[in-house]
Structure formats: C-alpha cells, structure tokens
Coordinates of C-alpha atoms in Angstrom, one line a residue:
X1 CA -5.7 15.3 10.8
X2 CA -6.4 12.2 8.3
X3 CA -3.9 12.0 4.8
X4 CA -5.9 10.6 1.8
X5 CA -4.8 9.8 -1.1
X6 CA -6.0 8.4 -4.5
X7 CA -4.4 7.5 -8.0
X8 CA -5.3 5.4 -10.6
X9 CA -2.2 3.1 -12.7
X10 CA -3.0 1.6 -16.3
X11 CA -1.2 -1.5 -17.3
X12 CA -1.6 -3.4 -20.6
X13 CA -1.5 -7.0 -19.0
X14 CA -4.8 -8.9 -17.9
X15 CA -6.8 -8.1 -14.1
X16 CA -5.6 -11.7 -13.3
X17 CA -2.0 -10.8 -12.9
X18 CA -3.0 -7.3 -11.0
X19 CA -4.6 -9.2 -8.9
X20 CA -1.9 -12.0 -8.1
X21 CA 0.3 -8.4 -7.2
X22 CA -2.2 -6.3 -5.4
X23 CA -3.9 -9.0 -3.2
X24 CA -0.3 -10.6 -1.9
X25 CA 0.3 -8.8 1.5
X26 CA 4.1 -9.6 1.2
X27 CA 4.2 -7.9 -2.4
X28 CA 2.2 -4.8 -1.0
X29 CA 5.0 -4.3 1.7
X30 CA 7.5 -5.0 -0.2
X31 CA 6.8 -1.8 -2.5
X32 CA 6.7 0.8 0.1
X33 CA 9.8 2.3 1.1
X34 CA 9.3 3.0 4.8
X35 CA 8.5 -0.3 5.3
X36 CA 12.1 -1.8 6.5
X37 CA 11.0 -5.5 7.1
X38 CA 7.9 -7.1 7.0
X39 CA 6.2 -10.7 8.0
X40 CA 3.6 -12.6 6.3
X41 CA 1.0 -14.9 7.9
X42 CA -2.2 -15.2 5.6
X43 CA -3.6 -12.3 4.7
X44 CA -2.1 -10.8 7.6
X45 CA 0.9 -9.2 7.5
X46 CA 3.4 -7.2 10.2
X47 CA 5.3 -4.1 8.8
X48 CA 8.4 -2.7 10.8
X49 CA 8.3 0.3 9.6
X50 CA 11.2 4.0 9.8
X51 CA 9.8 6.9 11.3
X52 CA 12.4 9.9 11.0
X53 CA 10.5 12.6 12.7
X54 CA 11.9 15.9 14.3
X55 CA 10.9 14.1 17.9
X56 CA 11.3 10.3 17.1
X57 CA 13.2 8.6 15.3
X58 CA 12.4 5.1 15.4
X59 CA 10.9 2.3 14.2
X60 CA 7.2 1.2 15.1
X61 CA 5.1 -2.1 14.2
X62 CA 1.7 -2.0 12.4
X63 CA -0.3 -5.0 12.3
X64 CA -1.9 -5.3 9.0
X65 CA -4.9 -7.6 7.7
X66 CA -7.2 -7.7 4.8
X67 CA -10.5 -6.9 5.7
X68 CA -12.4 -7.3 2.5
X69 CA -11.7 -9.2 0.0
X70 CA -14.0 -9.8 -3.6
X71 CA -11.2 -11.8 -6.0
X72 CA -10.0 -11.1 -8.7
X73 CA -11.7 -7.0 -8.2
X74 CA -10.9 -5.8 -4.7
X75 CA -9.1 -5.9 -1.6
X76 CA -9.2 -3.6 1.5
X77 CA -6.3 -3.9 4.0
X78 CA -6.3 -2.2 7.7
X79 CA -3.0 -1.5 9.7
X80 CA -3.2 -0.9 13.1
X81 CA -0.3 0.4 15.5
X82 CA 0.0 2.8 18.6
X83 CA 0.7 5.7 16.4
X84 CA -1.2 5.4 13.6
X85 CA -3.8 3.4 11.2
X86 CA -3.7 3.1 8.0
X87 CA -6.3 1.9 5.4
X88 CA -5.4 0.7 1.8
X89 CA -8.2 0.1 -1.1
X90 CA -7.3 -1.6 -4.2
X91 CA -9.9 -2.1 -7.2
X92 CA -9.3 -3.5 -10.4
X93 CA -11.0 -3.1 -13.6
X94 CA -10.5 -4.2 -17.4
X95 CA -10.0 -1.8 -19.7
X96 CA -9.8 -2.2 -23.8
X97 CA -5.7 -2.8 -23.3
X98 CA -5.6 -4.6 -20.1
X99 CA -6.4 -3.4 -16.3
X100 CA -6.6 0.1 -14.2
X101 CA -5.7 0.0 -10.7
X102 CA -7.6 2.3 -8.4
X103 CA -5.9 3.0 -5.2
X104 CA -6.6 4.9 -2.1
X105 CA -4.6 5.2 1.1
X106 CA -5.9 6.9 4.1
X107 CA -3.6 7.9 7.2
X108 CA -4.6 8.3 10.8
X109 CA -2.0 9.9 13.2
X110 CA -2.0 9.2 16.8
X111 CA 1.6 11.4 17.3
X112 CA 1.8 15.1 16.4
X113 CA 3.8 14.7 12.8
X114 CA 2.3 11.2 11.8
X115 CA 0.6 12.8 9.4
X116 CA 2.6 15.8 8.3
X117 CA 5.4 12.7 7.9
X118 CA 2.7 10.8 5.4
X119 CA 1.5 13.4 3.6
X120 CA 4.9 14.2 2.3
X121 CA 5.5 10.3 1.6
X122 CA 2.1 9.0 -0.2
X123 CA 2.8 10.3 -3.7
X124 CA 6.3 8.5 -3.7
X125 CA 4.9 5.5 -2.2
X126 CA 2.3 5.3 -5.0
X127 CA 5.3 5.7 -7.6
X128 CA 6.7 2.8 -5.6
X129 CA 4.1 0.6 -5.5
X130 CA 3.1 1.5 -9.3
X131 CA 7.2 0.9 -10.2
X132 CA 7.0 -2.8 -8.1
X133 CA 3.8 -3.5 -10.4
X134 CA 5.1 -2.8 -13.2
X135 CA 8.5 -4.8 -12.7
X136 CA 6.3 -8.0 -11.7
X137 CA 4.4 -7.4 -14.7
X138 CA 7.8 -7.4 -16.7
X139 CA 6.4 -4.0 -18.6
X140 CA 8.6 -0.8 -19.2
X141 CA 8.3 1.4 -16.5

C-alpha cells in the first residue's frame, strides 16, 4: 500500500524566500517531527528517523537526495531506506500577494505498518513543515 498526500500553503512573501526554505535539505528535515536527527551533505541529506510501531520500535536511516531540481520553481527529493521510500515534490508559484507552495508526499512501505504508521502522520507533518515556513518567513502563523 503507497500513502499520498497533497496540500497547497499560501504565504504573502516573495517565491525567492520559499525557495531559500523548501530547497535546503537540512530545513526540510528539520520540520518533520519523526525525523530525530538528521545530516546534511549537498543536496543530500541522512534522516534518523522514530518508528513506534506495535512490532518495532526503533529508529531507521533513510538516505535522502534531490533528484530534480529547476530553481527558484521546483525540487523533488527521494529517500531510500530498508523499510520504506519516500518521495517529496515541492512547486512554487507567485500569486497576486506572494507565493503558493504545492506539496506532495508519497510513502512506500517495505514492513507491514509503514504505511498505516504514515498515513496517520502526513497531515501533521504538513502542519509542521507549513508552521517551520512560516516561522522562517517571520509571518503569523
């Protein structure tokens, strides 16, 4: 089973300084809350990420890297790991008051619960990520 998940933020401050957020691996990690400690190298980045599941409870790696990149518009990241994948899509566009942010997030389980565990977390992590944005942003949440 694959969790995907889409949302769209408006902010009233220019593409530029989405961008300078949403294409910084270190920033992207630093917004989601599963992600307990994370490593920058490029636009690579490694997330140590919690996993409280009924059978596990631990803490795996995922190897992430931007695979497409088309500044200041668009970045694609893929994170790889032995239970999972995860895909990340971020587009930018002006608007008449600043920027939208289109984001989707797609989840691919290799453990029974992966998923199940995901799907329960991607609407907060979008809150998350949205929350971070705004603060670097310095607009009201």
């Amino acid at each position: 089973m694959t969790v995907r998940v889409s949302r769209a933020f408006e902010f009233e401050a220019p593409a530029e300084r989405v961008w300078d957020f949403i294409s910084d691996p270190g920033k992207r990690a630093g917004a989601i809350s599963v992600v307990r400690d994370y490593e920058v190298d490029g636009n690579r980045a490694t997330w140590e990420i919690d996993l409280d599941l009924p059978v596990i409870d631990r803490t795996a790696t995922v190897e992430t890297e931007d695979v497409e990149r088309d500044e200041p518009r668009y970045v694609k990241f893929v994170g790889r790991s032995s239970i999972m994948r995860v895909t990340g899509e971020h587009r930018i566009e002006d608007t008449e008051t600043g920027a939208r942010l289109h984001n989707e997030f797609v989840v691919d389980g290799r453990l029974p619960g992966i998923e199940r565990f995901f799907k329960k977390r991607l609407d907060v992590e979008l809150d998350n990520l949205e929350a971070a944005l705004r603060r670097d942003l310095e607009l009201p949440a």
